[in-house]
Amino acid sequence: MQPIVVALEQGKDPATTVRVNQSRVLPLRFLQCFLLFLVLGLGISIVSLNTVRYFGIQSLSPAVTRSTILRCFDEPQSIGTWVTPPSNLLHTMNDTELFWRASFVPQIKEYPFKRVRKIAFMFLAKGPLPLAPLWERFFKGHEGFYSIYVHSLPSYVHNFISSSVFYKRQIPSQIAEWGRMSMCDAERRLLANALLDISNEWFILVSESCIPLQNFSIIYHYISRSHYSFMGAFDEPGPYGRGRYNWQMQPEVTLAQWRKGSQWFEVDRELAVRIVQDSKYYPKFKEFCRPACYVDEHYFPTMLSIEVPHRLANRTLTWTDWSRGGAHPATFGKADIREGLFKKIFEGQTCLYNNQPSTVCFLFARKFAPSALDPLLGLASKVFGF
């Protein structure tokens, strides 16, 4: 009772004194509880973060690692990371990963940057490119309007100098056997690598024995203004056409849908994506089109004529001489390179270009031996215009 007595003696209300003391105690207790809650919360957060980091992420998604997450945040988030072509073609992706990546298609058709449409020249070669000096002259002065991709045997490494347009343009490759599915795999591999460059709009497949018959400007305008892609897809009733059809390819491919065409083609970006992402027709052709069914002559022509027949010009841009007969076309060496040979190619040809008659039907020709290089260089300016 002493505090009350003192309070009375001092003339103070005892209830007021009690309330004052309580108001001093409550903030102190509140502060102590808040600090305790803050420490506990911080501890729980640290434990939870470490638990998720070392147990949760690894158990739910083994493919996502801490380094992967950091890379996502470290990379600059700009449009350039999507539109800049790969600086190194020798990536480590396998075909499954490559085709998946190459099949990405923007859903908005308007590009949010200045896009110069390029032609991707895809060289399917066994080893060296003996006619490279002729192609070097063809490409000279047209930088920014083309890109180059070379698929050679895995064991072959090109040694072009740094100033060459072919320098470091070799893509990861595998064995490609003529007439077998591995040949189409190589062509799809070329298309997929070229699709990684968003500026590539047209894709031309050529071999190490091919040459250009026109200068770059004519070829660029011819292809860029065409309403169609250039791939032959015709119905041949004989033993080398329908005679190669296997009835086990039904129902995906019927006999009436079976087509044949040249291996050397030009397609636009939409058709290139269709070829790369195909999983419907590929298994059938791989299993049931084997020699004497040559898959590189049937797979793409049949698939595209089923899916998008209205997009095909139904002819090739590459001239080949089959007049000598046999399983392979004629090869032209040093002694064959005369103006008369190219006069034969240029004259007497008629075709349709954008549904109109045209005398310009071929932009490339094959097969030319390494010995033909020097005379070809001698005629290039006069005959080809470059």
Coordinates of C-alpha atoms in Angstrom, one line a residue, residues 14 115 199 310 344:
P14 CA -3.3 6.2 -7.7
R115 CA 15.2 -6.9 -90.9
S199 CA 17.2 -12.8 -91.0
H310 CA 0.0 -24.4 -103.5
K344 CA 22.8 -24.7 -124.3

